[in-house]
N, CA, C and O atoms as a DFTB+ gen file, in Angstrom:
444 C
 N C O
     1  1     -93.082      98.217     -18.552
     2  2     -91.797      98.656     -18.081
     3  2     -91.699     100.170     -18.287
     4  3     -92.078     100.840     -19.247
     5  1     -91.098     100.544     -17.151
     6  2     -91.418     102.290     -17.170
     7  2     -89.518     102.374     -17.281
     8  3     -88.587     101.660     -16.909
     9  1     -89.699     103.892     -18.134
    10  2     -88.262     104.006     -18.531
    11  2     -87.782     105.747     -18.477
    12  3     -88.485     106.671     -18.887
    13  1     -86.555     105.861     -17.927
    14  2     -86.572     107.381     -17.692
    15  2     -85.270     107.660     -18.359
    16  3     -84.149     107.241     -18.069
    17  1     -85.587     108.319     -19.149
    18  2     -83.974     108.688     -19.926
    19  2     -83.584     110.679     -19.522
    20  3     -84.324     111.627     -19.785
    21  1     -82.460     110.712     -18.965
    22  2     -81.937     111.800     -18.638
    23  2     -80.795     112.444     -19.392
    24  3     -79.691     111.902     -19.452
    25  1     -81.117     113.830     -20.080
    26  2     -80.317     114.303     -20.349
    27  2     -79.610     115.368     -19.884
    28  3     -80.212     116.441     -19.837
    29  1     -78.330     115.322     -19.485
    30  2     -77.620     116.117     -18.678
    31  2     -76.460     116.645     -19.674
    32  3     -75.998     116.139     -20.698
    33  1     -76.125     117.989     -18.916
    34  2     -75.106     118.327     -19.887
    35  2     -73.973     119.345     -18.849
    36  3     -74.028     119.979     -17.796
    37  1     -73.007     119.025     -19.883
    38  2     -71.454     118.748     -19.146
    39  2     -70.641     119.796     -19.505
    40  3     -70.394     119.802     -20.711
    41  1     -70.113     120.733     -18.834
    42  2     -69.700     121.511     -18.958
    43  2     -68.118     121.752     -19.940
    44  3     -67.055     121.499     -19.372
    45  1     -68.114     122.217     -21.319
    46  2     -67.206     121.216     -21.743
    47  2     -65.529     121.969     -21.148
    48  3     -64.458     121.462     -21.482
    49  1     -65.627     123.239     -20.233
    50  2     -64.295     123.819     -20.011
    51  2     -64.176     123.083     -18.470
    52  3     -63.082     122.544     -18.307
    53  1     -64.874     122.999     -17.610
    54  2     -64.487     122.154     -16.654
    55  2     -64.940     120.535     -16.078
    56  3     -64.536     119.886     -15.113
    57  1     -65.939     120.239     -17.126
    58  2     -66.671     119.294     -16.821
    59  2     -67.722     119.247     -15.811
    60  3     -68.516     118.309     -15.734
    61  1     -67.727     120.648     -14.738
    62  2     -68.651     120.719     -14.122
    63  2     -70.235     120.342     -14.806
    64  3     -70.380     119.988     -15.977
    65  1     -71.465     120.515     -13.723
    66  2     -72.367     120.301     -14.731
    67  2     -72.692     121.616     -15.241
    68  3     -72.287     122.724     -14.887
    69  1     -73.695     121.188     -16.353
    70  2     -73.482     122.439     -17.491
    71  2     -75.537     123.016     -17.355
    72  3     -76.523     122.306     -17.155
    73  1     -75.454     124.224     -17.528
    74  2     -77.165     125.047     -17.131
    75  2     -77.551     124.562     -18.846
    76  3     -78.742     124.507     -19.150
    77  1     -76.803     124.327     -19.589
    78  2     -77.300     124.633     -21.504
    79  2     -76.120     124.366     -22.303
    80  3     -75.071     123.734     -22.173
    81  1     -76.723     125.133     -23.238
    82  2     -75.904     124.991     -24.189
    83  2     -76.015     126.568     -24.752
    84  3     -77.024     127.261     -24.622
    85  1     -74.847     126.969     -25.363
    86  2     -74.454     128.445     -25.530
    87  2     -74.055     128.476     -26.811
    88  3     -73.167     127.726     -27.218
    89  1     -74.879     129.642     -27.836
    90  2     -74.565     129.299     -28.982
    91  2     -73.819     131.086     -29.497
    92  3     -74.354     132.130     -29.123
    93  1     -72.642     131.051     -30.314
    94  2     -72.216     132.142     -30.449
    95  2     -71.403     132.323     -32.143
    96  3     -71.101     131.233     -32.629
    97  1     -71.169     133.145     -32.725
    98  2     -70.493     133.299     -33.957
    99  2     -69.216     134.516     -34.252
   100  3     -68.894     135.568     -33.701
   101  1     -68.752     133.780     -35.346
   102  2     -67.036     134.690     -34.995
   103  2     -66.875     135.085     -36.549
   104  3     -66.954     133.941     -36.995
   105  1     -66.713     135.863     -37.645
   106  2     -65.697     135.693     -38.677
   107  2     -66.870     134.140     -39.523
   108  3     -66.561     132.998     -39.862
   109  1     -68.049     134.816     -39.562
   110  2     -69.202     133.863     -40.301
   111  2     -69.321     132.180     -39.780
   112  3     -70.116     131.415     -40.327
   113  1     -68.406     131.741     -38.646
   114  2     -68.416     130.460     -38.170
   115  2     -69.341     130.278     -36.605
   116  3     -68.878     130.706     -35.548
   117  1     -70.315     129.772     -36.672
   118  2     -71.309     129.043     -35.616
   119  2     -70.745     128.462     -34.684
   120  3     -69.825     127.710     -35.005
   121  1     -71.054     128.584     -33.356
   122  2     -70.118     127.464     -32.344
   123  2     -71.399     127.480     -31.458
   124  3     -72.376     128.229     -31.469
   125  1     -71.046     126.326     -30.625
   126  2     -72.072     125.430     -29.821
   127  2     -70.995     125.267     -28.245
   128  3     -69.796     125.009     -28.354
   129  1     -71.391     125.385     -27.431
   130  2     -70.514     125.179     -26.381
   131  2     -71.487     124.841     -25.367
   132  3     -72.620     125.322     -25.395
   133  1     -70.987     123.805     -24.215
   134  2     -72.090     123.589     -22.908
   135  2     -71.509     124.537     -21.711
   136  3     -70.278     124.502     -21.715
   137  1     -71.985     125.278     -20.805
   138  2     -71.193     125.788     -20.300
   139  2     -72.028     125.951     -18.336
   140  3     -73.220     126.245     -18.242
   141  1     -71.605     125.831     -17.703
   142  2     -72.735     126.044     -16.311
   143  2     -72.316     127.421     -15.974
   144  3     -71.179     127.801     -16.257
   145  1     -73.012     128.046     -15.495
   146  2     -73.700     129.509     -15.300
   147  2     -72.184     130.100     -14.988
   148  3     -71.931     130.931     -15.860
   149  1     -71.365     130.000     -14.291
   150  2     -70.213     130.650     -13.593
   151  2     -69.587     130.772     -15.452
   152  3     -69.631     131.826     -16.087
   153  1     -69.089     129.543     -15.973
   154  2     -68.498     129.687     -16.679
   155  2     -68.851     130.642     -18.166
   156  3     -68.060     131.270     -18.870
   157  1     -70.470     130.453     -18.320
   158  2     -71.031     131.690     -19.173
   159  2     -71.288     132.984     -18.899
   160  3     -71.728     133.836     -19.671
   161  1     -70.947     133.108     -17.582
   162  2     -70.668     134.743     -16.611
   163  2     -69.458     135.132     -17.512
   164  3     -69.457     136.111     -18.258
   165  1     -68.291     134.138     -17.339
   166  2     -67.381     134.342     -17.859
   167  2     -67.219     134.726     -18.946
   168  3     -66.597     135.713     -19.339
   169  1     -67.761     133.977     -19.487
   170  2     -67.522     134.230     -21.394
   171  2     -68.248     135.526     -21.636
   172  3     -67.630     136.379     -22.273
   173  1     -69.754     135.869     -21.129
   174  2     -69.814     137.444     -21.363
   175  2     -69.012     138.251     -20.832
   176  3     -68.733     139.130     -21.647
   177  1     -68.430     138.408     -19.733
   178  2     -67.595     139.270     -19.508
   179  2     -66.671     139.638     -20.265
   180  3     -66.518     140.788     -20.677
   181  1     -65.697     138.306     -20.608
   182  2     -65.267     138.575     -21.524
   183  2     -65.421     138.935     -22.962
   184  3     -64.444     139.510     -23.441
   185  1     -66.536     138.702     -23.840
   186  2     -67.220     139.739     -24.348
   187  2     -67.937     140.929     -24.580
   188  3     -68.121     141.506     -25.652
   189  1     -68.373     141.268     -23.293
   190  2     -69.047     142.428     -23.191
   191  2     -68.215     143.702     -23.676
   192  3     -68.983     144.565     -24.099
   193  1     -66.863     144.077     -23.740
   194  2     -66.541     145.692     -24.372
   195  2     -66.607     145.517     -25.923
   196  3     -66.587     146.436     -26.742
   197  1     -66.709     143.838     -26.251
   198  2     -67.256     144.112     -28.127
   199  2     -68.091     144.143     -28.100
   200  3     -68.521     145.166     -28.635
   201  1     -69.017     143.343     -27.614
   202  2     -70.590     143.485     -27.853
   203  2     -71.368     144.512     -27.641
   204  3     -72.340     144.734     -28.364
   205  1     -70.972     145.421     -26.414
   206  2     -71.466     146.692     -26.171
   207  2     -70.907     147.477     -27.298
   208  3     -71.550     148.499     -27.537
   209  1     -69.550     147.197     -28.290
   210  2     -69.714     148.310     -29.417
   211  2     -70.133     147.648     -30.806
   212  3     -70.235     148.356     -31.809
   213  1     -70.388     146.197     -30.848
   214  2     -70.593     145.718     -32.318
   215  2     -71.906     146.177     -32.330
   216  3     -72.592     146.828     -31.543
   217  1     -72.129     145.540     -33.716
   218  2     -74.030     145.891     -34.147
   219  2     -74.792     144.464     -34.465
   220  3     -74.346     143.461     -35.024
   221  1     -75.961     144.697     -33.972
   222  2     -76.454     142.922     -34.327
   223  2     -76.794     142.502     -35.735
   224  3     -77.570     143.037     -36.528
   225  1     -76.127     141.546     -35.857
   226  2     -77.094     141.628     -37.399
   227  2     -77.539     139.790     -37.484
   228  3     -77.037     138.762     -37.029
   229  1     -78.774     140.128     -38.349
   230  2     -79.575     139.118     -38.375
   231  2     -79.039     137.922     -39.734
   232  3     -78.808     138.095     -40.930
   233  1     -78.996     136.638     -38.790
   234  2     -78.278     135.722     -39.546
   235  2     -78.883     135.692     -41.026
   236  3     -79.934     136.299     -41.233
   237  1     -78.165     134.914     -42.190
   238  2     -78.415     134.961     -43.756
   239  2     -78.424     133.693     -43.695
   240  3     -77.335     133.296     -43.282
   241  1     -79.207     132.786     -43.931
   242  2     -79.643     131.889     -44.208
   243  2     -78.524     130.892     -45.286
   244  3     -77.645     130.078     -45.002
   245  1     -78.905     131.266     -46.238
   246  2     -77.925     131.069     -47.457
   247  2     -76.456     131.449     -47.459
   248  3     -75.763     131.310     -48.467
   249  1     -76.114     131.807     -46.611
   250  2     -74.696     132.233     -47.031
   251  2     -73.501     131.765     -45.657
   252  3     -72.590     132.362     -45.084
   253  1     -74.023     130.583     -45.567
   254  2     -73.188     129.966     -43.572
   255  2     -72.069     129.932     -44.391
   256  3     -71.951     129.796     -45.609
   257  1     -71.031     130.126     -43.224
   258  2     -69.921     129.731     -43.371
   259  2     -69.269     130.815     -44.721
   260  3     -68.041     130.847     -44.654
   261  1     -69.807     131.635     -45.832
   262  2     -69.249     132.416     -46.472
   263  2     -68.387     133.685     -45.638
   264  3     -68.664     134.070     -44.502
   265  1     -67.509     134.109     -46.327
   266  2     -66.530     135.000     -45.678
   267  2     -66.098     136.133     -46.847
   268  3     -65.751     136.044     -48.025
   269  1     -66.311     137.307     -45.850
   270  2     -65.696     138.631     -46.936
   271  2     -66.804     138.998     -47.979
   272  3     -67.557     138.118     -48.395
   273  1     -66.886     140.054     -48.323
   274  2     -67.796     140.649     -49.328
   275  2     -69.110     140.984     -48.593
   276  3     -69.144     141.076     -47.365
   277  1     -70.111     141.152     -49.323
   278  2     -71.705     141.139     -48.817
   279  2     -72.261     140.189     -49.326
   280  3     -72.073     139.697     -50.438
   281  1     -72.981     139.893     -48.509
   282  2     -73.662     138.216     -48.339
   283  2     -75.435     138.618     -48.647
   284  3     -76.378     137.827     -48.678
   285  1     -75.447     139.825     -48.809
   286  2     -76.774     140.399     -48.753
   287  2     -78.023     139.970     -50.147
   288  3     -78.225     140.885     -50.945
   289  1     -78.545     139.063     -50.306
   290  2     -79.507     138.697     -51.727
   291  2     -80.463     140.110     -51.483
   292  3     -80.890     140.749     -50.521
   293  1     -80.524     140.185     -53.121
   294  2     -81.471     141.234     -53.368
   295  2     -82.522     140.446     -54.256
   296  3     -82.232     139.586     -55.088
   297  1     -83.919     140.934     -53.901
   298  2     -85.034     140.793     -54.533
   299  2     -85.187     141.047     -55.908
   300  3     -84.909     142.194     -56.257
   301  1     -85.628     140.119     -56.924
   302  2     -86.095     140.760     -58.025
   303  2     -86.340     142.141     -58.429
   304  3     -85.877     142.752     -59.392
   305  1     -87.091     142.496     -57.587
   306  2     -87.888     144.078     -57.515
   307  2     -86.735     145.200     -57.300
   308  3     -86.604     146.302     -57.833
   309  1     -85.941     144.526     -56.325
   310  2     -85.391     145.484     -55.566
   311  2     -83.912     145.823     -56.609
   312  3     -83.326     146.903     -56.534
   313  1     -83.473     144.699     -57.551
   314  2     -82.710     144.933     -57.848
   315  2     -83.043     145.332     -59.595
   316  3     -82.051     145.482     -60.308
   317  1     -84.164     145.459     -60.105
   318  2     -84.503     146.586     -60.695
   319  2     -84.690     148.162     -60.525
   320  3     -84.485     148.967     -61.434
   321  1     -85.099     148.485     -59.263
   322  2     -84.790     149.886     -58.678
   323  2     -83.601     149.853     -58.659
   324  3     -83.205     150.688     -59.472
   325  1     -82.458     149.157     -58.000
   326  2     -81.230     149.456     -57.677
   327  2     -80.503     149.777     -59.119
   328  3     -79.897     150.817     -59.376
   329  1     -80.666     148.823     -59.874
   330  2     -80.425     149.038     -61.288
   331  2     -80.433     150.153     -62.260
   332  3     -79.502     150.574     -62.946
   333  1     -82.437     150.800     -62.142
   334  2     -82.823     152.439     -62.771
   335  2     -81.692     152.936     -62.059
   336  3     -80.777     153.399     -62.741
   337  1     -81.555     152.928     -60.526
   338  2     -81.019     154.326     -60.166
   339  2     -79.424     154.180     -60.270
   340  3     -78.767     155.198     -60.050
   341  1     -78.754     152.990     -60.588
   342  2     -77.697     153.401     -60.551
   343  2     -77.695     153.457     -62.014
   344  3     -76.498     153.723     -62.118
   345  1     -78.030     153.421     -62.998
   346  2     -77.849     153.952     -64.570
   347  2     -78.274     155.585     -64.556
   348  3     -78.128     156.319     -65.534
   349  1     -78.648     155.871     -63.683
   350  2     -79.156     157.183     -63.933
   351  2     -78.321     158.063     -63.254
   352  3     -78.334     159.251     -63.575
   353  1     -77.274     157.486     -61.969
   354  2     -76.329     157.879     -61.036
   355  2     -74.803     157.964     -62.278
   356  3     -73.919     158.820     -62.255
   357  1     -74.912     156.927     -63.137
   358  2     -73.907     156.890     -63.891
   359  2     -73.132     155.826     -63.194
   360  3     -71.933     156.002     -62.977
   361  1     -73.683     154.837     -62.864
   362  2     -72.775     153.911     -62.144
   363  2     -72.640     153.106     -63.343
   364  3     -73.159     153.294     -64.443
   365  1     -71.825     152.137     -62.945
   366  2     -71.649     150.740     -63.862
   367  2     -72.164     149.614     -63.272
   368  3     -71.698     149.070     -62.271
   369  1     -73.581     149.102     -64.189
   370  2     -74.293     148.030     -63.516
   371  2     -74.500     147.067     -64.697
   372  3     -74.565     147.420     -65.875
   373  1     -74.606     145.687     -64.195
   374  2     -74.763     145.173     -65.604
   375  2     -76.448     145.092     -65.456
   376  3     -77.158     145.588     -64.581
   377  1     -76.949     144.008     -67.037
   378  2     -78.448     144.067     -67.371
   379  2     -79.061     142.607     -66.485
   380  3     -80.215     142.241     -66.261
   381  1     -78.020     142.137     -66.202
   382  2     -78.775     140.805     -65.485
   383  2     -77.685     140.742     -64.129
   384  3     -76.988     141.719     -63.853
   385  1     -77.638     139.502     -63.356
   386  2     -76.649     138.851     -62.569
   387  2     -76.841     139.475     -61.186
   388  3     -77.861     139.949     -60.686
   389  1     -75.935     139.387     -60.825
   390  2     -75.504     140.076     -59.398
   391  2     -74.757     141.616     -59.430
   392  3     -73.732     141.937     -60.032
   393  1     -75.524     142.338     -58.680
   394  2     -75.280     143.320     -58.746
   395  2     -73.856     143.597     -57.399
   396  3     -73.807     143.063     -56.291
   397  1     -72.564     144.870     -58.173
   398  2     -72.045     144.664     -57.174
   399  2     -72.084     145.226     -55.769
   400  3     -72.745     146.234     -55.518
   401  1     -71.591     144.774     -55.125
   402  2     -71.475     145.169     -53.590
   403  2     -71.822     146.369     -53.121
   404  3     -72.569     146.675     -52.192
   405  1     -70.945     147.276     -54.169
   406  2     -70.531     148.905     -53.772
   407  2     -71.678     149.752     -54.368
   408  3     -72.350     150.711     -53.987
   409  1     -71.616     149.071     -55.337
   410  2     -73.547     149.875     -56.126
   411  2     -74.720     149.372     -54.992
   412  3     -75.642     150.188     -55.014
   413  1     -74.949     148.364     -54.084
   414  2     -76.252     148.369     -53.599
   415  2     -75.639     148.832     -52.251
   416  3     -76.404     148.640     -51.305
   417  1     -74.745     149.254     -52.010
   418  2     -74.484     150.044     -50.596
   419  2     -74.378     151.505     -51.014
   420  3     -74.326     152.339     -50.111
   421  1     -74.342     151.901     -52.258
   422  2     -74.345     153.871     -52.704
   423  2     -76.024     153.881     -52.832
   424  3     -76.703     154.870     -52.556
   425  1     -76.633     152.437     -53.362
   426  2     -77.740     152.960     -53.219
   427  2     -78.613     152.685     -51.902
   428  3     -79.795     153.011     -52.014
   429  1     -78.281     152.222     -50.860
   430  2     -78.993     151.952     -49.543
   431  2     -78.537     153.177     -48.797
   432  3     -79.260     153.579     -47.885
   433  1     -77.323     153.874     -49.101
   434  2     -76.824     154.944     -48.250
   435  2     -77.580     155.947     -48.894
   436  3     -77.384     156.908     -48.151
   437  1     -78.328     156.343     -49.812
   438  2     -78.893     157.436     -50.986
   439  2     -80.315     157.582     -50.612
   440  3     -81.063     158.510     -50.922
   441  1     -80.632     156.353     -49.779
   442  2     -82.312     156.271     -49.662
   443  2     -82.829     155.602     -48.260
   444  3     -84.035     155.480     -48.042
């Protein structure tokens, strides 16, 4: 017995049929949408004067769905350099933990 299974997909703003599936993010939240070609014309358009001024940045693994602050993990290594130089800057860093926010952005802007 021969068997053909089809997957089609549905456009979910008009139900027309749909070219894919369209994946986009807002304020650290993931969205999934089906959309056929007219209607994802649309949606860039209507994105295009942010996107032409935002900046891309490459998703963080570890940190979905977190909001506010920097989401940025630092390396062992890296956060011993960050460490020398901000004791030597006169910053306030502690000897272990997480380093804060504003100390590994004085020192990424420094170097």
């Amino acid at each position: 017995m021969a068997k053909r299974i089809v997957e089609s997909f549905i456009d979910d703003i008009d139900g027309s049929d749909a070219e894919g599936t369209t994946r986009f993010a807002l304020d650290g939240t993931s969205y999934e949408i089906d959309l056929s070609g007219s209607n994802r014309e649309k949606l860039e358009k209507a994105l295009a004067p942010f996107i032409t001024k935002a900046r891309a940045v490459r998703a963080d693994r570890g940190t979905r769905g977190r909001r506010g602050g920097s989401s940025r993990a630092v390396s062992r290594e890296k956060a011993t350099e960050i460490r020398k130089w901000a004791k030597a800057q006169g910053l306030p860093v502690s000897e272990r933990g997480r380093i804060a926010s504003s100390v590994v952005e004085q020192y990424e802007a420094a170097h």
